[in-house]
CSV table of N, CA and C in Angstrom, one decimal:
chain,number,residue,atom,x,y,z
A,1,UNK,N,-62.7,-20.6,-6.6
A,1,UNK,CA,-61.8,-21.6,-6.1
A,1,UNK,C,-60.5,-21.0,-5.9
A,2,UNK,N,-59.9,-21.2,-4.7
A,2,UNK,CA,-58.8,-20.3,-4.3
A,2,UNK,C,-57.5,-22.1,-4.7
A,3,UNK,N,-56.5,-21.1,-5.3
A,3,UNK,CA,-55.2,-22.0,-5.7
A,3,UNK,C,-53.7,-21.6,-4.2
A,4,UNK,N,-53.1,-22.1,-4.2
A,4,UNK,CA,-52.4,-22.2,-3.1
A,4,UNK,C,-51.1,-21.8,-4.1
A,5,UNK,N,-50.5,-21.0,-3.3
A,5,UNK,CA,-49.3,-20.3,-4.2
A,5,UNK,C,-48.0,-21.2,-3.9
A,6,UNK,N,-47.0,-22.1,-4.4
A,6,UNK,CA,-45.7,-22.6,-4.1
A,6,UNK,C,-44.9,-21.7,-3.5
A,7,UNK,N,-44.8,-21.7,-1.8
A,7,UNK,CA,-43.3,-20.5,-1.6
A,7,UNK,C,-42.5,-20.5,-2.3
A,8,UNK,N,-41.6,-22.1,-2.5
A,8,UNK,CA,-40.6,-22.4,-3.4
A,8,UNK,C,-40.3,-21.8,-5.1
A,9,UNK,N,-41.6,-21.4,-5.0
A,9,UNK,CA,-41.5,-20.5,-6.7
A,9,UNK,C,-41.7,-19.4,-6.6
A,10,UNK,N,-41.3,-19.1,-5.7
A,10,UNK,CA,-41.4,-17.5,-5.5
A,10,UNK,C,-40.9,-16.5,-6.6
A,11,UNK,N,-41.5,-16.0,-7.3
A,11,UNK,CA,-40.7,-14.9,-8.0
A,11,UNK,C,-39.9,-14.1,-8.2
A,12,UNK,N,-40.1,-13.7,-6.6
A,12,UNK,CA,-38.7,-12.3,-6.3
A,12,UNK,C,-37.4,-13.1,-5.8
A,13,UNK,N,-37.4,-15.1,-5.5
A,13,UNK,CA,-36.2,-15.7,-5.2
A,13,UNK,C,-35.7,-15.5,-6.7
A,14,UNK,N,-36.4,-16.0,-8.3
A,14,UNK,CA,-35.9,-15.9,-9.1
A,14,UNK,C,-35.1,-14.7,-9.8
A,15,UNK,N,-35.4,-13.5,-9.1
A,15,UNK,CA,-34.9,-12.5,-9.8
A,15,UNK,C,-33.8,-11.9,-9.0
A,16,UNK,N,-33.6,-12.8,-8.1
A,16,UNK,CA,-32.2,-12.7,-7.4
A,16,UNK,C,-31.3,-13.8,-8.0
A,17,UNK,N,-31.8,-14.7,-8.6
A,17,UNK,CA,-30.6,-15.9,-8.7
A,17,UNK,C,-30.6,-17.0,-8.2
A,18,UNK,N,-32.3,-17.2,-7.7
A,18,UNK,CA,-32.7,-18.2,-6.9
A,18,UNK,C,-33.4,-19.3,-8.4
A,19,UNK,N,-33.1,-20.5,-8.3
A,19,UNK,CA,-33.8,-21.5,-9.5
A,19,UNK,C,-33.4,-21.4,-10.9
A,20,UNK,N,-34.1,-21.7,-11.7
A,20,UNK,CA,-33.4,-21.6,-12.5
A,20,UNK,C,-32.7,-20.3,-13.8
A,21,UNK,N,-32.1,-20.2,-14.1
A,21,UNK,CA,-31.5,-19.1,-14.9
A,21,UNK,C,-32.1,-18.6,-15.7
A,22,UNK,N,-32.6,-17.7,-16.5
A,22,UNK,CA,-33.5,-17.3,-17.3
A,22,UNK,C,-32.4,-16.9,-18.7
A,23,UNK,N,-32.8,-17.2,-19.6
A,23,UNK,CA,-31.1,-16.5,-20.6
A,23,UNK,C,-31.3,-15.3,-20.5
A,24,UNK,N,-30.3,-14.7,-20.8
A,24,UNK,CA,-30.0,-13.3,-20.8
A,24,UNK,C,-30.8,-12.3,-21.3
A,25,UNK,N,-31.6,-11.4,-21.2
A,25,UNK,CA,-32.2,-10.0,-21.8
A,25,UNK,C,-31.1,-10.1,-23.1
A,26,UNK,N,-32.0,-9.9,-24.6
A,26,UNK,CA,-31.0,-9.6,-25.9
A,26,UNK,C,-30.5,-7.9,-25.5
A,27,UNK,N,-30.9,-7.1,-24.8
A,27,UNK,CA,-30.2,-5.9,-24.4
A,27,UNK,C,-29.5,-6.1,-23.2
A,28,UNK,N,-28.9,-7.4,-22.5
A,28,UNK,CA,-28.1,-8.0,-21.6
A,28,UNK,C,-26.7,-8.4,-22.7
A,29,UNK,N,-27.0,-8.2,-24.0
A,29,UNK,CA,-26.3,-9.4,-25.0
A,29,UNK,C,-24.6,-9.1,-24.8
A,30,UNK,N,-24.6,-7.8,-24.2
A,30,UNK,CA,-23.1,-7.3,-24.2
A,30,UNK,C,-22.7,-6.6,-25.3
A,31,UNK,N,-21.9,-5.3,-24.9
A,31,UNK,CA,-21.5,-4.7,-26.5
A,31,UNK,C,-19.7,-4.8,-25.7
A,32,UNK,N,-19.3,-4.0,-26.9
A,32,UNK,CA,-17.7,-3.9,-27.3
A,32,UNK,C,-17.5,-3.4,-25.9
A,33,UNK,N,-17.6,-2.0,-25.0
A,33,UNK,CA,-17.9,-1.2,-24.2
A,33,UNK,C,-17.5,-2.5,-23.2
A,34,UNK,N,-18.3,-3.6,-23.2
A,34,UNK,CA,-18.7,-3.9,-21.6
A,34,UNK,C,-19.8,-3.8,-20.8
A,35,UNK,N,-20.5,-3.0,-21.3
A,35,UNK,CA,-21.7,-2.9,-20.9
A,35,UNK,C,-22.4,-3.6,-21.2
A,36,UNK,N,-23.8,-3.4,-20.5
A,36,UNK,CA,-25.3,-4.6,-20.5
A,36,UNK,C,-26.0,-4.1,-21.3
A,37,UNK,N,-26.0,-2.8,-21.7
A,37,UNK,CA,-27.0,-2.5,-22.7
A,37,UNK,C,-28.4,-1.5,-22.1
A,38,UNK,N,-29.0,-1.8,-21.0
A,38,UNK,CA,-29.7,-1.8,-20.2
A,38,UNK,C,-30.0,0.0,-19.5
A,39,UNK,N,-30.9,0.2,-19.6
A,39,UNK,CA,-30.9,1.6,-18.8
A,39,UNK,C,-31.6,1.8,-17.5
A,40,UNK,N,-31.1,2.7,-16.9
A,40,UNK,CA,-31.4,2.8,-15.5
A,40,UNK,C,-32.6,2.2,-15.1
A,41,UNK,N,-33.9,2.8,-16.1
A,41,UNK,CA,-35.0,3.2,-16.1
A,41,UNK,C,-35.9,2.0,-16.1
A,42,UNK,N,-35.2,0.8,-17.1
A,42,UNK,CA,-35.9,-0.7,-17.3
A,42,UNK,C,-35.5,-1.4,-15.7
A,43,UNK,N,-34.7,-0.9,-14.5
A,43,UNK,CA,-34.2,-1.7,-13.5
A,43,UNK,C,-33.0,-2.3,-13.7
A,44,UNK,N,-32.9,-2.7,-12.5
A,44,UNK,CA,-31.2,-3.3,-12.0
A,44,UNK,C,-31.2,-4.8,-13.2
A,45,UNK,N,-29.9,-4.8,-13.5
A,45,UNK,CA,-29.4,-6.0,-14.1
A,45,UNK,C,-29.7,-7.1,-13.1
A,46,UNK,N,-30.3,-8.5,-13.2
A,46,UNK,CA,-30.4,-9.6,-12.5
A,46,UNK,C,-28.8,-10.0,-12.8
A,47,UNK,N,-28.1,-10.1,-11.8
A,47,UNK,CA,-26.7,-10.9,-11.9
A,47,UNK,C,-26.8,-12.5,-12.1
A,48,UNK,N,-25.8,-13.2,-12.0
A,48,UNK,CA,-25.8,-14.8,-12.2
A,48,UNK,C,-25.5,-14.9,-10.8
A,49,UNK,N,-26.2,-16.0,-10.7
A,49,UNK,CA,-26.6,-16.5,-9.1
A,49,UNK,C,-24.9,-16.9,-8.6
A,50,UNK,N,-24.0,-17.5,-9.8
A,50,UNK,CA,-23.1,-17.8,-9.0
A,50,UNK,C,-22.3,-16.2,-8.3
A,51,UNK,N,-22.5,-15.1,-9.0
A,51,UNK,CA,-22.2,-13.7,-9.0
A,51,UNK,C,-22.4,-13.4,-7.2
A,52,UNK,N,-24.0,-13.5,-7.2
A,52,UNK,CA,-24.2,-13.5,-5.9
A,52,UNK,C,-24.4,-14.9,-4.8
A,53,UNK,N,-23.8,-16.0,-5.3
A,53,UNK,CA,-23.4,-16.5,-4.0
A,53,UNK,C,-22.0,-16.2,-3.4
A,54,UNK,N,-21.6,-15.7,-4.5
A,54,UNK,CA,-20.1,-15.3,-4.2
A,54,UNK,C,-19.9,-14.1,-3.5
A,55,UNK,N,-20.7,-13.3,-3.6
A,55,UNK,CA,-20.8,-12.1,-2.7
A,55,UNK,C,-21.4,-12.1,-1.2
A,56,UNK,N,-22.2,-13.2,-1.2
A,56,UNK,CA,-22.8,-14.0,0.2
A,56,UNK,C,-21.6,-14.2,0.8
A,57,UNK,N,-21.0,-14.6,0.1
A,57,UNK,CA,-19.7,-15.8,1.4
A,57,UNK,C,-18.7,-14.4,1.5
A,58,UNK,N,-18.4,-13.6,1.1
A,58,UNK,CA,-17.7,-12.1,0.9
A,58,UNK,C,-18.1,-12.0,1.9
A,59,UNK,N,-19.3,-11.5,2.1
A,59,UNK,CA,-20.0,-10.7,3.3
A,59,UNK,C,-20.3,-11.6,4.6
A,60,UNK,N,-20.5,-13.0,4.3
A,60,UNK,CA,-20.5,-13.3,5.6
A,60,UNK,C,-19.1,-13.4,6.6
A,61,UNK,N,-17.9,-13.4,5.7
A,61,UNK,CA,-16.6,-13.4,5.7
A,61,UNK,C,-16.1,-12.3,6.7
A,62,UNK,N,-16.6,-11.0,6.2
A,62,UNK,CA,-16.6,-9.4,6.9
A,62,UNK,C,-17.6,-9.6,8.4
A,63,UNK,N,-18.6,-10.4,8.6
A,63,UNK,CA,-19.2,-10.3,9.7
A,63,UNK,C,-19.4,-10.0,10.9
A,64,UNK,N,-18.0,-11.0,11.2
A,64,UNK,CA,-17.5,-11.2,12.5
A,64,UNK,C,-17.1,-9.7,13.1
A,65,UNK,N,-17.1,-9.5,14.4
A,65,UNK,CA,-16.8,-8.0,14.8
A,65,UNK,C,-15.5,-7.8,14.9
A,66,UNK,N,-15.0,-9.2,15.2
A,66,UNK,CA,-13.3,-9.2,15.0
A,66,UNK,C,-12.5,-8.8,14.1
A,67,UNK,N,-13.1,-9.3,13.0
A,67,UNK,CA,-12.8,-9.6,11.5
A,67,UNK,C,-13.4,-8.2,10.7
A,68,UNK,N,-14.0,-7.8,11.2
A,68,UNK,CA,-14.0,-6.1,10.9
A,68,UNK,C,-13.2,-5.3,11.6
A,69,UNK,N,-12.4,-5.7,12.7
A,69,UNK,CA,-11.7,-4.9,13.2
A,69,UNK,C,-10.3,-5.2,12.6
A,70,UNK,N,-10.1,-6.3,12.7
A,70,UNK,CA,-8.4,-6.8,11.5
A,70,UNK,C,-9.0,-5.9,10.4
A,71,UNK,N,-9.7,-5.9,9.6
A,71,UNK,CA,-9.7,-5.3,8.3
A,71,UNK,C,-9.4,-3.3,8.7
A,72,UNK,N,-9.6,-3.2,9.5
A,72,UNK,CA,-9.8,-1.3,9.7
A,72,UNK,C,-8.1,-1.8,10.4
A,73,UNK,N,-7.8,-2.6,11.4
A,73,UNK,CA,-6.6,-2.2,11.0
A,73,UNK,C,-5.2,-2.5,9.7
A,74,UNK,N,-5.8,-3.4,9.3
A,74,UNK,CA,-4.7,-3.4,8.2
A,74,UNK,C,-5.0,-2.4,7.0
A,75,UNK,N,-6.1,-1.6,7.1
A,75,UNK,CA,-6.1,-0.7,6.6
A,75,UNK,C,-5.7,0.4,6.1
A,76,UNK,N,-5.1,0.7,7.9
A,76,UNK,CA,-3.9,1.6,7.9
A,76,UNK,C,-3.0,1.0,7.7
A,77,UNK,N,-2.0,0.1,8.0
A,77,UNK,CA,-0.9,-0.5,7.5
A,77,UNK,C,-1.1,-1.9,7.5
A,78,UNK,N,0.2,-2.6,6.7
A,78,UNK,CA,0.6,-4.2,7.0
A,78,UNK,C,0.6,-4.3,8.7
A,79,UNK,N,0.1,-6.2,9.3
A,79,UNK,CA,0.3,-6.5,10.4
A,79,UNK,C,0.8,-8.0,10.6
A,80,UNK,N,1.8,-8.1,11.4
A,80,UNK,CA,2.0,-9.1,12.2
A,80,UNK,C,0.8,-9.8,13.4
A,81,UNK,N,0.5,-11.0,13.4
A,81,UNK,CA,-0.5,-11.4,14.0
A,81,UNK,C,-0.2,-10.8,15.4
A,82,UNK,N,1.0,-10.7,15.9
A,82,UNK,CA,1.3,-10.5,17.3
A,82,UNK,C,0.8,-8.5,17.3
A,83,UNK,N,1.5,-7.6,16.2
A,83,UNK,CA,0.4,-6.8,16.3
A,83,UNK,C,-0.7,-6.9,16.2
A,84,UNK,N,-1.6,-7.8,15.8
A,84,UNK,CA,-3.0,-7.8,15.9
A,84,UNK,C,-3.3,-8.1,17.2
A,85,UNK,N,-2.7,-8.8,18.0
A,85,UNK,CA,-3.0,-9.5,19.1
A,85,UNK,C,-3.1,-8.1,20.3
A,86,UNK,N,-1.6,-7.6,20.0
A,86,UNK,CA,-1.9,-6.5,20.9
A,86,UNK,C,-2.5,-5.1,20.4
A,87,UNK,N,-3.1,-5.0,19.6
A,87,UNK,CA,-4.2,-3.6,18.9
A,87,UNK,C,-5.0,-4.1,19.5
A,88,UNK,N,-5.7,-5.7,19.1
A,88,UNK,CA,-7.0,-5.3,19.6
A,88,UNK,C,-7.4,-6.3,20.7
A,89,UNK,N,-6.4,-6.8,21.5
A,89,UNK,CA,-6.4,-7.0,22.2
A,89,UNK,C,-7.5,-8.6,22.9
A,90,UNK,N,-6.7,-9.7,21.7
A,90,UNK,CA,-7.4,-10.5,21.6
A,90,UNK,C,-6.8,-11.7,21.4
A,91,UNK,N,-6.8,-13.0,21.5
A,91,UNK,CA,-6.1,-13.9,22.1
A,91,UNK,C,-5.1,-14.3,20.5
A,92,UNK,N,-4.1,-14.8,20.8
A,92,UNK,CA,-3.3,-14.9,19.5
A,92,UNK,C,-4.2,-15.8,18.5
A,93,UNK,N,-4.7,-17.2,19.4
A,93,UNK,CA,-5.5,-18.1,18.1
A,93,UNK,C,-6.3,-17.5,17.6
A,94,UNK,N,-6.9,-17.1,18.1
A,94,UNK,CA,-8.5,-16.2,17.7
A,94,UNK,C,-8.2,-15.3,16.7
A,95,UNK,N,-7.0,-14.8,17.0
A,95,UNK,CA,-6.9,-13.5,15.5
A,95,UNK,C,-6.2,-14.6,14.3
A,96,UNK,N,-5.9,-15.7,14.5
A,96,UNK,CA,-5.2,-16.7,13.6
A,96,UNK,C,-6.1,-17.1,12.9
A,97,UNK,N,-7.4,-17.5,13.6
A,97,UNK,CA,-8.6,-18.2,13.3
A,97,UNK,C,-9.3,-17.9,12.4
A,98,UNK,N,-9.1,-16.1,12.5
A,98,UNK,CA,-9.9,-15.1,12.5
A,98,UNK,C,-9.3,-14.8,10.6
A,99,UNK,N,-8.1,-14.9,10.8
A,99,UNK,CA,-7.3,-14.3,9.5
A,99,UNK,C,-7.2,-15.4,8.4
A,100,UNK,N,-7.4,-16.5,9.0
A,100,UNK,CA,-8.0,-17.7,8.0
A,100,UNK,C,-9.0,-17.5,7.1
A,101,UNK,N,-10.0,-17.3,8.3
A,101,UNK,CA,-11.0,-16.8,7.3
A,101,UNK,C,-11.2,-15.9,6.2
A,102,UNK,N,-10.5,-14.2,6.6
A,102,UNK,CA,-10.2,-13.9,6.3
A,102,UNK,C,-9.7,-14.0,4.6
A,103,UNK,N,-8.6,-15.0,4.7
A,103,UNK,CA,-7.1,-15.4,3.5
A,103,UNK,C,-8.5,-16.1,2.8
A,104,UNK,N,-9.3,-17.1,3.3
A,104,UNK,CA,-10.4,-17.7,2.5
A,104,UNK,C,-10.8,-17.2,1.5
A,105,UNK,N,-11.2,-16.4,2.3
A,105,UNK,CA,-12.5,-15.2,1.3
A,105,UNK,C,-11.5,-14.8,0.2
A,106,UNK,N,-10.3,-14.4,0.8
A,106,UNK,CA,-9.5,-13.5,0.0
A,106,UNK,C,-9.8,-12.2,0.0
A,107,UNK,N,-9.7,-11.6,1.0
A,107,UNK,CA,-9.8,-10.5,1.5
A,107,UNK,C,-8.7,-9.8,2.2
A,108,UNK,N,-7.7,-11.1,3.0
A,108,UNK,CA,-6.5,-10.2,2.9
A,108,UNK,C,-5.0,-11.7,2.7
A,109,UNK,N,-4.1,-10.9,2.5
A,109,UNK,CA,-3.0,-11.9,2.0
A,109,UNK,C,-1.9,-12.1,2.9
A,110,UNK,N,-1.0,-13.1,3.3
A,110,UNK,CA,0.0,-13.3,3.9
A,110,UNK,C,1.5,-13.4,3.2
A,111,UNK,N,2.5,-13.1,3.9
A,111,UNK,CA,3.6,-12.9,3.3
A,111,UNK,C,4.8,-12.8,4.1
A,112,UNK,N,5.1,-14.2,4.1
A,112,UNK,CA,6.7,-14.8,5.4
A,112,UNK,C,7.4,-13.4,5.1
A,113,UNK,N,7.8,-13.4,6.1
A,113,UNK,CA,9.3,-12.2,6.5
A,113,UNK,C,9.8,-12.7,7.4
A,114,UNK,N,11.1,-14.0,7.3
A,114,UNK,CA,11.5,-14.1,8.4
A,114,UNK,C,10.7,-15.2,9.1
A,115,UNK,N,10.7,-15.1,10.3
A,115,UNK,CA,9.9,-15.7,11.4
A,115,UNK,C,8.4,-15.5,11.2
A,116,UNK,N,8.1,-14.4,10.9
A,116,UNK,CA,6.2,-14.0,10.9
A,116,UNK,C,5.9,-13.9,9.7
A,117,UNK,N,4.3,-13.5,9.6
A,117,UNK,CA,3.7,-13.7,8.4
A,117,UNK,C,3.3,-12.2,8.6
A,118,UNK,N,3.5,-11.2,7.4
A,118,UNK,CA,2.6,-10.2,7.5
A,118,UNK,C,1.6,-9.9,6.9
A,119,UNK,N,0.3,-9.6,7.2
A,119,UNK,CA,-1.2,-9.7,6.5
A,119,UNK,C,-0.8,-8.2,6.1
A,120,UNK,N,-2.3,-8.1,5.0
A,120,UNK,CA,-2.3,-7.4,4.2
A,120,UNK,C,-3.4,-7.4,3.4
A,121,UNK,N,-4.5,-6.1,3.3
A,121,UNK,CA,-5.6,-6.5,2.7
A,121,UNK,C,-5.4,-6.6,1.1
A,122,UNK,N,-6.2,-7.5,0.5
A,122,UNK,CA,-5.9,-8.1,-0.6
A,122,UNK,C,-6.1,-6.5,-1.9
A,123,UNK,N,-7.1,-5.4,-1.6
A,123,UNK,CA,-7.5,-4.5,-2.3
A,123,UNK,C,-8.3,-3.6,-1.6
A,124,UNK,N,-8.6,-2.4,-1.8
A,124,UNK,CA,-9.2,-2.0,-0.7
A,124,UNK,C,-11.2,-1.5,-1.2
A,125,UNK,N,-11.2,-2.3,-1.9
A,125,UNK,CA,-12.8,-2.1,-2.4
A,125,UNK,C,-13.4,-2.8,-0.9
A,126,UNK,N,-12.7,-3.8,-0.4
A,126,UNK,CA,-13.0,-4.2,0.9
A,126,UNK,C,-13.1,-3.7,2.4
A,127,UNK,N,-11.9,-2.8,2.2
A,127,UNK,CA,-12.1,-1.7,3.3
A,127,UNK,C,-13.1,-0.8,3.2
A,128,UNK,N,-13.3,-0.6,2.0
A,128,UNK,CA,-14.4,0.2,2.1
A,128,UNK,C,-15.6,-0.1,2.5
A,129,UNK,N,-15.6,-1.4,2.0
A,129,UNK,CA,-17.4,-1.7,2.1
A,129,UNK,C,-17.4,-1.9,3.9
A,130,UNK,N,-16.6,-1.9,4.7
A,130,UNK,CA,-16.4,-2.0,6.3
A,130,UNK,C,-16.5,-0.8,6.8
A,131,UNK,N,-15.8,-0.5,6.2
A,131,UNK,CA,-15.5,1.6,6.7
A,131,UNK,C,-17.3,2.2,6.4
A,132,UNK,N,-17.7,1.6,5.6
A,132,UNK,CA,-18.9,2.2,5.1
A,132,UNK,C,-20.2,1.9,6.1
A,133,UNK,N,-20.0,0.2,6.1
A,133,UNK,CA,-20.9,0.1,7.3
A,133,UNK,C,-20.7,0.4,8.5
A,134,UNK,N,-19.5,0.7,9.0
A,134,UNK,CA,-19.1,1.0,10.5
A,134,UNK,C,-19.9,2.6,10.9
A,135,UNK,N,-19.4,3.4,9.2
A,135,UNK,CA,-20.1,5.0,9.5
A,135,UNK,C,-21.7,4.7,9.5
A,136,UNK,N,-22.3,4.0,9.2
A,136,UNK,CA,-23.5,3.9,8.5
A,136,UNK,C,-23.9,3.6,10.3
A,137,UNK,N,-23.5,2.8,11.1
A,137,UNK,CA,-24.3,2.1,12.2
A,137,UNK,C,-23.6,3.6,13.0
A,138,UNK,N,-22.8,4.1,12.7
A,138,UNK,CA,-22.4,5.4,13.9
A,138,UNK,C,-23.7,6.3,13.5
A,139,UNK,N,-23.5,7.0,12.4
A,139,UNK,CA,-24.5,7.8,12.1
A,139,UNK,C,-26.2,7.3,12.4
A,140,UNK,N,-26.3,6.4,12.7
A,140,UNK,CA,-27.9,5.6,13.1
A,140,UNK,C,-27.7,6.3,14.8
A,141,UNK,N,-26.9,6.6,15.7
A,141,UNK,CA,-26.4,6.6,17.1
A,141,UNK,C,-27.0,8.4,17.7
């Protein structure tokens, strides 16, 4: 007699953070250090789902082709939207729209001077993770 498997319980959704939480591995338990306890060898730590929904909206944040391009430029320095507008050559709302999003995520920050706001990436663990996939799709070429 054949049983019908639940997609919805899928096992490998739970070991992402999908349903319900499982308590912690007693070698998850945490020591003084910081650390999980856990060695290479037993596999990757399961994070807490809120851990990676939050890294979802991070990433979908970075997606936009625009929005990777504000980030490589504020990279190299602070910008005025009107420099963004003329770098990359794109309409003033749109890079406004764009750096909303952006400020959302918290990925980069603003800061009156005067008349304008100048952006500014919030840290640059972020540029990296752009810079990395930018080389990553060159080197595929």
């Amino acid at each position: 007699m054949e049983t019908s498997a639940d997609p919805a319980a899928d096992p490998a959704d739970e070991a992402v953070g999908g349903g319900q939480a499982d308590p912690p591995h007693p070698a998850e338990a945490g020591r003084a250090d910081g650390s999980a306890g856990r060695s290479a060898a037993s596999g990757p730590a399961v994070l807490p789902p809120g851990v990676l929904a939050d890294a979802g909206e991070l990433l979908r944040a970075l997606a936009a082709p625009v929005r990777i391009a504000i980030v490589l430029q504020l990279r190299e320095a602070d910008r005025c939207v009107h420099e963004l507008v003329d770098e990359l050559d794109v309409a003033q709302p749109l890079i406004s729209q764009h750096l909303r999003v952006l400020k959302t995520a918290g990925v980069v920050q603003g800061e009156r001077r005067g008349r304008e706001v100048v952006y500014r990436l919030v840290d640059d663990h972020l540029a990296h993770i752009v810079v990395d996939a930018v080389a990553h799709v060159q080197e595929g070429k």
